[in-house]
Amino acid sequence: MSALQKTYCETIAYEFEHVMSPAVKQWFAEFVESTDSQGAVWRKERFHELLVRAEVFEHFLQKKLPSVKRYGIEGSESIVVLLDQLVFEAAQYGVTDIVAGLSHRGRLGILTSLFEYPKDEVLRKLRGGSEFSDGSPHTGDMVVDLAKSATLNYPGIDSPINVDILCNACHLDSGMPIGMGKSRTKDINIARAKNNQNHTIGDHVLPVSLHGDSSFAGQGIVAESLGMSGLTHFTNGGTVHVIINNQVGYTTPASHTRTTRYASDIAKFVDIPIIHVNGDHPEELARAARTAVAYRQKFRKDVVIDVWTFRKRGHNELDEPSFTQPAMYKRINSRKSIPAMYEDKLIESGELTREKADKVRKQWLESLNIAFADSFSCNPVDPTRPPGWSKLGAPHEYPTEEATGVNTNELSNIGVKSVTTSESVTVHPRIERFHIKPRLKKLQEGAGLDWATAEALAFGSLLAEGYNVRLSGQDVGRGTFSQRHAMLVCQETEKVYVPLNHMDADSQEQRMGKLEVVNSNLCEGAVVGFEYGVSVEDPFTLAIWEAQFGDFYNNSQTMFDGYIVSGETKWGQQNGLVLLLPHGFDGGGPDHSSCRLERHLQLSNDPVDGHTDAMPNIYVTYPTTPAQFFHLLRRQVKRNFRKPLIVAAPKTMLRLASATSALNEMSPGTCFKPVLDDPTTRDPHSVKRVMVVSGKLYYDLAKLKNENPLGEHVAIVRVEELTPFPRRELFHVLSRYDNATDFVWVQEEPRNAGAYAFAAPRIKSMLPQHATLRYVGRSEHAATCSGVETQQAAEHVQLTTEAFDGLRGLVADLVIDSIATQHEKQHDKPASVISASVSHRWASRAVYAAHSSDH
């Protein structure tokens, strides 16, 4: 009984009885009760040194920079020992890499005392400098979001351990799923590089994630991430979660931050065992680390270590915590620090001398003083690019479109393979009739290819070139609109078959990529974060997240704002994530119609005046043909740099007969076109009205133009890429219509939504003198659109009709112009200004005209 009390009832305790697996419960009990576990030999001098470093660092900053918020580790210094032991234990199992997601609390102390972040660079940042080298284009982040990879060496372990510190935004725990995606991808890539045929996820990489007690219990992203941690396409072999439990959330007591007894209780819903440990006892934290890593390596599942500790000062160093927790802080202020208590314990036991302890403190303090002096002149070393990224770069001049076409015979073969199944797979008869046979017929004809076929051709051609493709999202295998069928389910066995993964290589040297079709769990935020982590880690995997409907992305807004569109600017961290967001007003109501183009465009750094060739931070597109979509997907990985790509993806266009492409539109020499001119215009000089449109509305307008007797005087120009805004390409197209006097932006979204507010000032800057840009579309609306189908249909008829109103008067002006011109020529008179159409000064827009000949 005394042995059991010592194991379970003193400074460390375990919760595993809630786990459903008998094997886990038996293993845990045997491991923690075993003699080997109780009789461990710890690296006590190492622990002491780490604790002293953390404490001296905090005291140094409080003296030198007392007015700087650092969210210090005082009261939780033993976390450094825990992390060190986690890395050390993982190395015993052959783990070579750690992916560490750190919290704000104690980040600087952990980085400097354990992960060897250059102290002069940290101090430079604390004094208000940048963490990047002088002249760097990156704007940096808060001091408590610093990140730089490290390499740790341990006696007796031959290989160094690489520690990848995650860049993370300030939104609490938002980095959790990113670390999951990054670690899984890193582990798989290491196994591929080593040609490890017996690889199990988690063999090479250990993810570690730090959390605050209030955020672990309160943030929804935690539950989302835990919920997908054991899913086939999301597991990373298990994450070790560490809760820095200082028993207060900013100023809120624990009783108001959760309804459960423990901050870790949320983990129980996914059968995760929990280790509770008193932070006053560093060796017990080391014991917890040993148990956690052993469990993780045995079962390849998540485990939680809940470290009960305290916060010496307020939420930050400028707060007064006794305003709200007076009793707690009376006790905190009357106690010794954890490093001091551990130091006294070692001295009393004869395992450390006072002289040696003083020497450790003195040496670390001296190094900090030197670093402080150096911080005034140091020029930080920028983080090294991860493996794979060194083959790429950042664009140094405005990107141009390169050919992304493929041999049509190869594409035809890929298309056939995309619907070819094994004899053992029984395909649903409706898929055979309405998906497979029509695709084969259109491939044979080389025309009428729909969006799903173009996508399959893009995927298959990339796989043949050795790229991997990961398609993730809710129901992506079949497709929300039953259009894709990238995976086929046998009607007899329910076995899943992915045809594109069964293409044959042309030679033994050819390495075929893999298509990973991921039907995700029903969440957005964590899944988008996971895919971002995949994209950040591996630039040669085309990582795609598709929303069921574009509107649903808003549950992942933090990932967009804090990471996807701003990560490169803040941290120098590129990503090539593709986000397919189905968009379009087709009767789906206010929550199934809009991917919120206006929000994505607002996040773009594209300059309004257009007089600088700023490198874009994101690409936002609204393609209208399958061929354009094909080129976008291939362009994403064929370029020598990576930028996130947001696609307003099709819904009704998926099966629209007029929204198809021919195979030769994807042939060698073809590429994505940011602007598409009106293919029905016969005489540009006869055009009086130019409609500029983006997306599926084009097809409704084109149909009305074809039916209108004055349609030949209208040109409908499509802007396929909204940002970076295609100024030169659009100018080149618009300048063809030298007699046009009426320029109109037409959209189906409300005026306060869609692309109008973004596009209008950019288009106006390139129009000729005396010309302006009119708006045709829905008026301002608080909701995305009406949920009443008849009202939405009436609005659609109204706006498309309005787009063609007044044509007769414009054509009359054209006739008058023509007569006047002929009269002046007959009487040998100089041309006079009759109407605005003759006074266009396209050439005055030199910033565009100078480049128009290139297109």
PDB file of N, CA, C and O in Angstrom, residues 59-120:
ATOM      1  N   HIS A  59      15.545  37.356 -13.749  1.00  0.00           N
ATOM      2  CA  HIS A  59      16.005  38.422 -12.844  1.00  0.00           C
ATOM      3  C   HIS A  59      16.787  39.486 -13.602  1.00  0.00           C
ATOM      4  O   HIS A  59      16.657  40.691 -13.316  1.00  0.00           O
ATOM      5  N   PHE A  60      17.559  39.054 -14.568  1.00  0.00           N
ATOM      6  CA  PHE A  60      18.351  39.984 -15.382  1.00  0.00           C
ATOM      7  C   PHE A  60      17.432  40.921 -16.170  1.00  0.00           C
ATOM      8  O   PHE A  60      17.644  42.148 -16.194  1.00  0.00           O
ATOM      9  N   LEU A  61      16.413  40.358 -16.781  1.00  0.00           N
ATOM     10  CA  LEU A  61      15.488  41.181 -17.567  1.00  0.00           C
ATOM     11  C   LEU A  61      14.693  42.121 -16.676  1.00  0.00           C
ATOM     12  O   LEU A  61      14.424  43.274 -17.060  1.00  0.00           O
ATOM     13  N   GLN A  62      14.316  41.658 -15.499  1.00  0.00           N
ATOM     14  CA  GLN A  62      13.556  42.513 -14.594  1.00  0.00           C
ATOM     15  C   GLN A  62      14.384  43.712 -14.158  1.00  0.00           C
ATOM     16  O   GLN A  62      13.845  44.809 -13.927  1.00  0.00           O
ATOM     17  N   LYS A  63      15.694  43.526 -14.093  1.00  0.00           N
ATOM     18  CA  LYS A  63      16.580  44.623 -13.697  1.00  0.00           C
ATOM     19  C   LYS A  63      16.898  45.545 -14.868  1.00  0.00           C
ATOM     20  O   LYS A  63      16.845  46.775 -14.739  1.00  0.00           O
ATOM     21  N   LYS A  64      17.210  44.956 -16.016  1.00  0.00           N
ATOM     22  CA  LYS A  64      17.652  45.755 -17.160  1.00  0.00           C
ATOM     23  C   LYS A  64      16.495  46.367 -17.949  1.00  0.00           C
ATOM     24  O   LYS A  64      16.592  47.480 -18.462  1.00  0.00           O
ATOM     25  N   LEU A  65      15.413  45.596 -18.078  1.00  0.00           N
ATOM     26  CA  LEU A  65      14.296  46.042 -18.920  1.00  0.00           C
ATOM     27  C   LEU A  65      12.979  45.850 -18.157  1.00  0.00           C
ATOM     28  O   LEU A  65      12.105  45.068 -18.562  1.00  0.00           O
ATOM     29  N   PRO A  66      12.792  46.565 -17.058  1.00  0.00           N
ATOM     30  CA  PRO A  66      11.637  46.317 -16.186  1.00  0.00           C
ATOM     31  C   PRO A  66      10.297  46.698 -16.805  1.00  0.00           C
ATOM     32  O   PRO A  66       9.256  46.230 -16.342  1.00  0.00           O
ATOM     33  N   SER A  67      10.300  47.540 -17.810  1.00  0.00           N
ATOM     34  CA  SER A  67       9.028  47.989 -18.391  1.00  0.00           C
ATOM     35  C   SER A  67       8.642  47.204 -19.638  1.00  0.00           C
ATOM     36  O   SER A  67       7.679  47.561 -20.320  1.00  0.00           O
ATOM     37  N   VAL A  68       9.368  46.129 -19.942  1.00  0.00           N
ATOM     38  CA  VAL A  68       9.078  45.327 -21.130  1.00  0.00           C
ATOM     39  C   VAL A  68       8.269  44.099 -20.736  1.00  0.00           C
ATOM     40  O   VAL A  68       8.642  43.376 -19.806  1.00  0.00           O
ATOM     41  N   LYS A  69       7.173  43.869 -21.426  1.00  0.00           N
ATOM     42  CA  LYS A  69       6.363  42.674 -21.168  1.00  0.00           C
ATOM     43  C   LYS A  69       7.057  41.459 -21.781  1.00  0.00           C
ATOM     44  O   LYS A  69       7.348  41.440 -22.976  1.00  0.00           O
ATOM     45  N   ARG A  70       7.299  40.441 -20.961  1.00  0.00           N
ATOM     46  CA  ARG A  70       7.995  39.253 -21.464  1.00  0.00           C
ATOM     47  C   ARG A  70       7.239  37.963 -21.137  1.00  0.00           C
ATOM     48  O   ARG A  70       7.650  36.888 -21.543  1.00  0.00           O
ATOM     49  N   TYR A  71       6.174  38.041 -20.316  1.00  0.00           N
ATOM     50  CA  TYR A  71       5.378  36.870 -19.961  1.00  0.00           C
ATOM     51  C   TYR A  71       6.295  35.756 -19.444  1.00  0.00           C
ATOM     52  O   TYR A  71       6.352  34.655 -19.981  1.00  0.00           O
ATOM     53  N   GLY A  72       7.014  36.083 -18.381  1.00  0.00           N
ATOM     54  CA  GLY A  72       8.126  35.271 -17.914  1.00  0.00           C
ATOM     55  C   GLY A  72       7.751  33.909 -17.366  1.00  0.00           C
ATOM     56  O   GLY A  72       6.590  33.601 -17.097  1.00  0.00           O
ATOM     57  N   ILE A  73       8.799  33.122 -17.149  1.00  0.00           N
ATOM     58  CA  ILE A  73       8.643  31.741 -16.708  1.00  0.00           C
ATOM     59  C   ILE A  73       8.791  31.601 -15.200  1.00  0.00           C
ATOM     60  O   ILE A  73       8.724  30.499 -14.661  1.00  0.00           O
ATOM     61  N   GLU A  74       8.969  32.706 -14.480  1.00  0.00           N
ATOM     62  CA  GLU A  74       9.143  32.643 -13.027  1.00  0.00           C
ATOM     63  C   GLU A  74       7.953  31.933 -12.370  1.00  0.00           C
ATOM     64  O   GLU A  74       6.810  32.297 -12.578  1.00  0.00           O
ATOM     65  N   GLY A  75       8.267  30.940 -11.559  1.00  0.00           N
ATOM     66  CA  GLY A  75       7.243  30.114 -10.949  1.00  0.00           C
ATOM     67  C   GLY A  75       6.996  28.831 -11.709  1.00  0.00           C
ATOM     68  O   GLY A  75       6.402  27.888 -11.182  1.00  0.00           O
ATOM     69  N   SER A  76       7.457  28.804 -12.964  1.00  0.00           N
ATOM     70  CA  SER A  76       7.286  27.615 -13.805  1.00  0.00           C
ATOM     71  C   SER A  76       8.615  27.177 -14.415  1.00  0.00           C
ATOM     72  O   SER A  76       8.653  26.549 -15.469  1.00  0.00           O
ATOM     73  N   GLU A  77       9.711  27.517 -13.764  1.00  0.00           N
ATOM     74  CA  GLU A  77      11.036  27.227 -14.333  1.00  0.00           C
ATOM     75  C   GLU A  77      11.257  25.748 -14.609  1.00  0.00           C
ATOM     76  O   GLU A  77      12.012  25.375 -15.512  1.00  0.00           O
ATOM     77  N   SER A  78      10.601  24.888 -13.844  1.00  0.00           N
ATOM     78  CA  SER A  78      10.824  23.449 -14.014  1.00  0.00           C
ATOM     79  C   SER A  78      10.317  22.934 -15.363  1.00  0.00           C
ATOM     80  O   SER A  78      10.644  21.814 -15.766  1.00  0.00           O
ATOM     81  N   ILE A  79       9.542  23.741 -16.073  1.00  0.00           N
ATOM     82  CA  ILE A  79       9.114  23.365 -17.425  1.00  0.00           C
ATOM     83  C   ILE A  79      10.328  23.134 -18.326  1.00  0.00           C
ATOM     84  O   ILE A  79      10.316  22.269 -19.213  1.00  0.00           O
ATOM     85  N   VAL A  80      11.397  23.887 -18.081  1.00  0.00           N
ATOM     86  CA  VAL A  80      12.611  23.729 -18.893  1.00  0.00           C
ATOM     87  C   VAL A  80      13.194  22.331 -18.699  1.00  0.00           C
ATOM     88  O   VAL A  80      13.651  21.689 -19.646  1.00  0.00           O
ATOM     89  N   VAL A  81      13.160  21.844 -17.463  1.00  0.00           N
ATOM     90  CA  VAL A  81      13.633  20.486 -17.178  1.00  0.00           C
ATOM     91  C   VAL A  81      12.756  19.464 -17.893  1.00  0.00           C
ATOM     92  O   VAL A  81      13.252  18.490 -18.489  1.00  0.00           O
ATOM     93  N   LEU A  82      11.458  19.659 -17.831  1.00  0.00           N
ATOM     94  CA  LEU A  82      10.530  18.741 -18.491  1.00  0.00           C
ATOM     95  C   LEU A  82      10.807  18.656 -19.987  1.00  0.00           C
ATOM     96  O   LEU A  82      10.893  17.557 -20.564  1.00  0.00           O
ATOM     97  N   LEU A  83      10.955  19.804 -20.642  1.00  0.00           N
ATOM     98  CA  LEU A  83      11.204  19.814 -22.081  1.00  0.00           C
ATOM     99  C   LEU A  83      12.530  19.152 -22.421  1.00  0.00           C
ATOM    100  O   LEU A  83      12.635  18.385 -23.392  1.00  0.00           O
ATOM    101  N   ASP A  84      13.557  19.443 -21.634  1.00  0.00           N
ATOM    102  CA  ASP A  84      14.858  18.829 -21.871  1.00  0.00           C
ATOM    103  C   ASP A  84      14.771  17.312 -21.748  1.00  0.00           C
ATOM    104  O   ASP A  84      15.339  16.571 -22.562  1.00  0.00           O
ATOM    105  N   GLN A  85      14.040  16.848 -20.755  1.00  0.00           N
ATOM    106  CA  GLN A  85      13.915  15.400 -20.563  1.00  0.00           C
ATOM    107  C   GLN A  85      13.092  14.763 -21.683  1.00  0.00           C
ATOM    108  O   GLN A  85      13.381  13.633 -22.108  1.00  0.00           O
ATOM    109  N   LEU A  86      12.085  15.468 -22.190  1.00  0.00           N
ATOM    110  CA  LEU A  86      11.306  14.953 -23.321  1.00  0.00           C
ATOM    111  C   LEU A  86      12.207  14.728 -24.531  1.00  0.00           C
ATOM    112  O   LEU A  86      12.131  13.682 -25.193  1.00  0.00           O
ATOM    113  N   VAL A  87      13.046  15.707 -24.827  1.00  0.00           N
ATOM    114  CA  VAL A  87      13.959  15.578 -25.968  1.00  0.00           C
ATOM    115  C   VAL A  87      14.946  14.437 -25.724  1.00  0.00           C
ATOM    116  O   VAL A  87      15.205  13.608 -26.614  1.00  0.00           O
ATOM    117  N   PHE A  88      15.490  14.378 -24.528  1.00  0.00           N
ATOM    118  CA  PHE A  88      16.465  13.341 -24.175  1.00  0.00           C
ATOM    119  C   PHE A  88      15.844  11.950 -24.286  1.00  0.00           C
ATOM    120  O   PHE A  88      16.447  11.023 -24.849  1.00  0.00           O
ATOM    121  N   GLU A  89      14.627  11.787 -23.762  1.00  0.00           N
ATOM    122  CA  GLU A  89      13.964  10.483 -23.818  1.00  0.00           C
ATOM    123  C   GLU A  89      13.646  10.088 -25.253  1.00  0.00           C
ATOM    124  O   GLU A  89      13.820   8.927 -25.644  1.00  0.00           O
ATOM    125  N   ALA A  90      13.172  11.054 -26.042  1.00  0.00           N
ATOM    126  CA  ALA A  90      12.843  10.755 -27.439  1.00  0.00           C
ATOM    127  C   ALA A  90      14.063  10.272 -28.200  1.00  0.00           C
ATOM    128  O   ALA A  90      13.978   9.359 -29.039  1.00  0.00           O
ATOM    129  N   ALA A  91      15.210  10.872 -27.905  1.00  0.00           N
ATOM    130  CA  ALA A  91      16.445  10.475 -28.581  1.00  0.00           C
ATOM    131  C   ALA A  91      16.803   9.017 -28.294  1.00  0.00           C
ATOM    132  O   ALA A  91      17.387   8.327 -29.139  1.00  0.00           O
ATOM    133  N   GLN A  92      16.433   8.517 -27.094  1.00  0.00           N
ATOM    134  CA  GLN A  92      16.709   7.122 -26.760  1.00  0.00           C
ATOM    135  C   GLN A  92      15.947   6.159 -27.677  1.00  0.00           C
ATOM    136  O   GLN A  92      16.361   5.014 -27.869  1.00  0.00           O
ATOM    137  N   TYR A  93      14.848   6.630 -28.227  1.00  0.00           N
ATOM    138  CA  TYR A  93      14.025   5.798 -29.112  1.00  0.00           C
ATOM    139  C   TYR A  93      14.370   6.007 -30.592  1.00  0.00           C
ATOM    140  O   TYR A  93      13.660   5.496 -31.459  1.00  0.00           O
ATOM    141  N   GLY A  94      15.380   6.766 -30.870  1.00  0.00           N
ATOM    142  CA  GLY A  94      15.766   6.986 -32.256  1.00  0.00           C
ATOM    143  C   GLY A  94      15.102   8.166 -32.925  1.00  0.00           C
ATOM    144  O   GLY A  94      15.264   8.374 -34.137  1.00  0.00           O
ATOM    145  N   VAL A  95      14.357   8.948 -32.168  1.00  0.00           N
ATOM    146  CA  VAL A  95      13.752  10.167 -32.724  1.00  0.00           C
ATOM    147  C   VAL A  95      14.858  11.158 -33.058  1.00  0.00           C
ATOM    148  O   VAL A  95      15.775  11.372 -32.262  1.00  0.00           O
ATOM    149  N   THR A  96      14.785  11.754 -34.235  1.00  0.00           N
ATOM    150  CA  THR A  96      15.828  12.693 -34.680  1.00  0.00           C
ATOM    151  C   THR A  96      15.360  14.142 -34.675  1.00  0.00           C
ATOM    152  O   THR A  96      16.189  15.048 -34.717  1.00  0.00           O
ATOM    153  N   ASP A  97      14.034  14.357 -34.661  1.00  0.00           N
ATOM    154  CA  ASP A  97      13.505  15.713 -34.787  1.00  0.00           C
ATOM    155  C   ASP A  97      12.374  15.942 -33.796  1.00  0.00           C
ATOM    156  O   ASP A  97      11.549  15.051 -33.543  1.00  0.00           O
ATOM    157  N   ILE A  98      12.353  17.148 -33.268  1.00  0.00           N
ATOM    158  CA  ILE A  98      11.264  17.602 -32.396  1.00  0.00           C
ATOM    159  C   ILE A  98      10.571  18.770 -33.086  1.00  0.00           C
ATOM    160  O   ILE A  98      11.230  19.664 -33.612  1.00  0.00           O
ATOM    161  N   VAL A  99       9.248  18.760 -33.109  1.00  0.00           N
ATOM    162  CA  VAL A  99       8.481  19.922 -33.549  1.00  0.00           C
ATOM    163  C   VAL A  99       7.815  20.487 -32.302  1.00  0.00           C
ATOM    164  O   VAL A  99       6.961  19.842 -31.689  1.00  0.00           O
ATOM    165  N   ALA A 100       8.244  21.671 -31.898  1.00  0.00           N
ATOM    166  CA  ALA A 100       7.818  22.244 -30.618  1.00  0.00           C
ATOM    167  C   ALA A 100       6.957  23.475 -30.831  1.00  0.00           C
ATOM    168  O   ALA A 100       7.395  24.450 -31.470  1.00  0.00           O
ATOM    169  N   GLY A 101       5.759  23.430 -30.298  1.00  0.00           N
ATOM    170  CA  GLY A 101       4.884  24.599 -30.282  1.00  0.00           C
ATOM    171  C   GLY A 101       4.902  25.192 -28.889  1.00  0.00           C
ATOM    172  O   GLY A 101       4.412  24.569 -27.939  1.00  0.00           O
ATOM    173  N   LEU A 102       5.478  26.378 -28.753  1.00  0.00           N
ATOM    174  CA  LEU A 102       5.631  26.992 -27.436  1.00  0.00           C
ATOM    175  C   LEU A 102       4.493  27.971 -27.158  1.00  0.00           C
ATOM    176  O   LEU A 102       3.884  28.516 -28.078  1.00  0.00           O
ATOM    177  N   SER A 103       4.252  28.202 -25.902  1.00  0.00           N
ATOM    178  CA  SER A 103       3.246  29.180 -25.484  1.00  0.00           C
ATOM    179  C   SER A 103       3.924  30.528 -25.250  1.00  0.00           C
ATOM    180  O   SER A 103       5.155  30.642 -25.287  1.00  0.00           O
ATOM    181  N   HIS A 104       3.131  31.560 -25.008  1.00  0.00           N
ATOM    182  CA  HIS A 104       3.712  32.850 -24.622  1.00  0.00           C
ATOM    183  C   HIS A 104       4.441  32.727 -23.290  1.00  0.00           C
ATOM    184  O   HIS A 104       5.549  33.235 -23.122  1.00  0.00           O
ATOM    185  N   ARG A 105       3.778  32.053 -22.348  1.00  0.00           N
ATOM    186  CA  ARG A 105       4.327  31.952 -20.996  1.00  0.00           C
ATOM    187  C   ARG A 105       5.678  31.240 -21.020  1.00  0.00           C
ATOM    188  O   ARG A 105       5.792  30.096 -21.415  1.00  0.00           O
ATOM    189  N   GLY A 106       6.713  31.986 -20.657  1.00  0.00           N
ATOM    190  CA  GLY A 106       8.034  31.401 -20.522  1.00  0.00           C
ATOM    191  C   GLY A 106       8.791  31.178 -21.812  1.00  0.00           C
ATOM    192  O   GLY A 106       9.869  30.581 -21.798  1.00  0.00           O
ATOM    193  N   ARG A 107       8.260  31.675 -22.913  1.00  0.00           N
ATOM    194  CA  ARG A 107       8.884  31.372 -24.209  1.00  0.00           C
ATOM    195  C   ARG A 107      10.330  31.835 -24.268  1.00  0.00           C
ATOM    196  O   ARG A 107      11.217  31.093 -24.696  1.00  0.00           O
ATOM    197  N   LEU A 108      10.597  33.064 -23.810  1.00  0.00           N
ATOM    198  CA  LEU A 108      11.957  33.597 -23.912  1.00  0.00           C
ATOM    199  C   LEU A 108      12.921  32.827 -23.016  1.00  0.00           C
ATOM    200  O   LEU A 108      14.064  32.555 -23.396  1.00  0.00           O
ATOM    201  N   GLY A 109      12.459  32.489 -21.816  1.00  0.00           N
ATOM    202  CA  GLY A 109      13.310  31.717 -20.923  1.00  0.00           C
ATOM    203  C   GLY A 109      13.631  30.349 -21.482  1.00  0.00           C
ATOM    204  O   GLY A 109      14.772  29.853 -21.362  1.00  0.00           O
ATOM    205  N   ILE A 110      12.653  29.706 -22.108  1.00  0.00           N
ATOM    206  CA  ILE A 110      12.873  28.387 -22.718  1.00  0.00           C
ATOM    207  C   ILE A 110      13.821  28.499 -23.907  1.00  0.00           C
ATOM    208  O   ILE A 110      14.747  27.684 -24.069  1.00  0.00           O
ATOM    209  N   LEU A 111      13.609  29.500 -24.750  1.00  0.00           N
ATOM    210  CA  LEU A 111      14.453  29.662 -25.936  1.00  0.00           C
ATOM    211  C   LEU A 111      15.914  29.891 -25.567  1.00  0.00           C
ATOM    212  O   LEU A 111      16.825  29.322 -26.190  1.00  0.00           O
ATOM    213  N   THR A 112      16.165  30.725 -24.573  1.00  0.00           N
ATOM    214  CA  THR A 112      17.551  31.063 -24.247  1.00  0.00           C
ATOM    215  C   THR A 112      18.224  29.998 -23.386  1.00  0.00           C
ATOM    216  O   THR A 112      19.383  29.651 -23.616  1.00  0.00           O
ATOM    217  N   SER A 113      17.505  29.467 -22.393  1.00  0.00           N
ATOM    218  CA  SER A 113      18.150  28.541 -21.454  1.00  0.00           C
ATOM    219  C   SER A 113      18.275  27.132 -22.008  1.00  0.00           C
ATOM    220  O   SER A 113      19.230  26.421 -21.694  1.00  0.00           O
ATOM    221  N   LEU A 114      17.343  26.708 -22.858  1.00  0.00           N
ATOM    222  CA  LEU A 114      17.374  25.338 -23.370  1.00  0.00           C
ATOM    223  C   LEU A 114      17.684  25.271 -24.857  1.00  0.00           C
ATOM    224  O   LEU A 114      18.561  24.504 -25.271  1.00  0.00           O
ATOM    225  N   PHE A 115      16.993  26.077 -25.652  1.00  0.00           N
ATOM    226  CA  PHE A 115      17.099  25.946 -27.102  1.00  0.00           C
ATOM    227  C   PHE A 115      18.128  26.884 -27.729  1.00  0.00           C
ATOM    228  O   PHE A 115      18.176  27.043 -28.948  1.00  0.00           O
ATOM    229  N   GLU A 116      18.943  27.521 -26.902  1.00  0.00           N
ATOM    230  CA  GLU A 116      20.153  28.228 -27.325  1.00  0.00           C
ATOM    231  C   GLU A 116      19.895  29.316 -28.365  1.00  0.00           C
ATOM    232  O   GLU A 116      20.709  29.553 -29.257  1.00  0.00           O
ATOM    233  N   TYR A 117      18.752  29.974 -28.249  1.00  0.00           N
ATOM    234  CA  TYR A 117      18.492  31.150 -29.094  1.00  0.00           C
ATOM    235  C   TYR A 117      19.529  32.204 -28.709  1.00  0.00           C
ATOM    236  O   TYR A 117      19.740  32.470 -27.525  1.00  0.00           O
ATOM    237  N   PRO A 118      20.216  32.802 -29.671  1.00  0.00           N
ATOM    238  CA  PRO A 118      21.273  33.773 -29.334  1.00  0.00           C
ATOM    239  C   PRO A 118      20.762  34.855 -28.382  1.00  0.00           C
ATOM    240  O   PRO A 118      19.806  35.567 -28.681  1.00  0.00           O
ATOM    241  N   LYS A 119      21.413  34.985 -27.262  1.00  0.00           N
ATOM    242  CA  LYS A 119      20.932  35.906 -26.218  1.00  0.00           C
ATOM    243  C   LYS A 119      20.991  37.355 -26.669  1.00  0.00           C
ATOM    244  O   LYS A 119      20.125  38.156 -26.314  1.00  0.00           O
ATOM    245  N   ASP A 120      22.014  37.726 -27.445  1.00  0.00           N
ATOM    246  CA  ASP A 120      22.097  39.116 -27.891  1.00  0.00           C
ATOM    247  C   ASP A 120      20.937  39.466 -28.824  1.00  0.00           C
ATOM    248  O   ASP A 120      20.425  40.579 -28.807  1.00  0.00           O
TER     249      ASP A 120
END
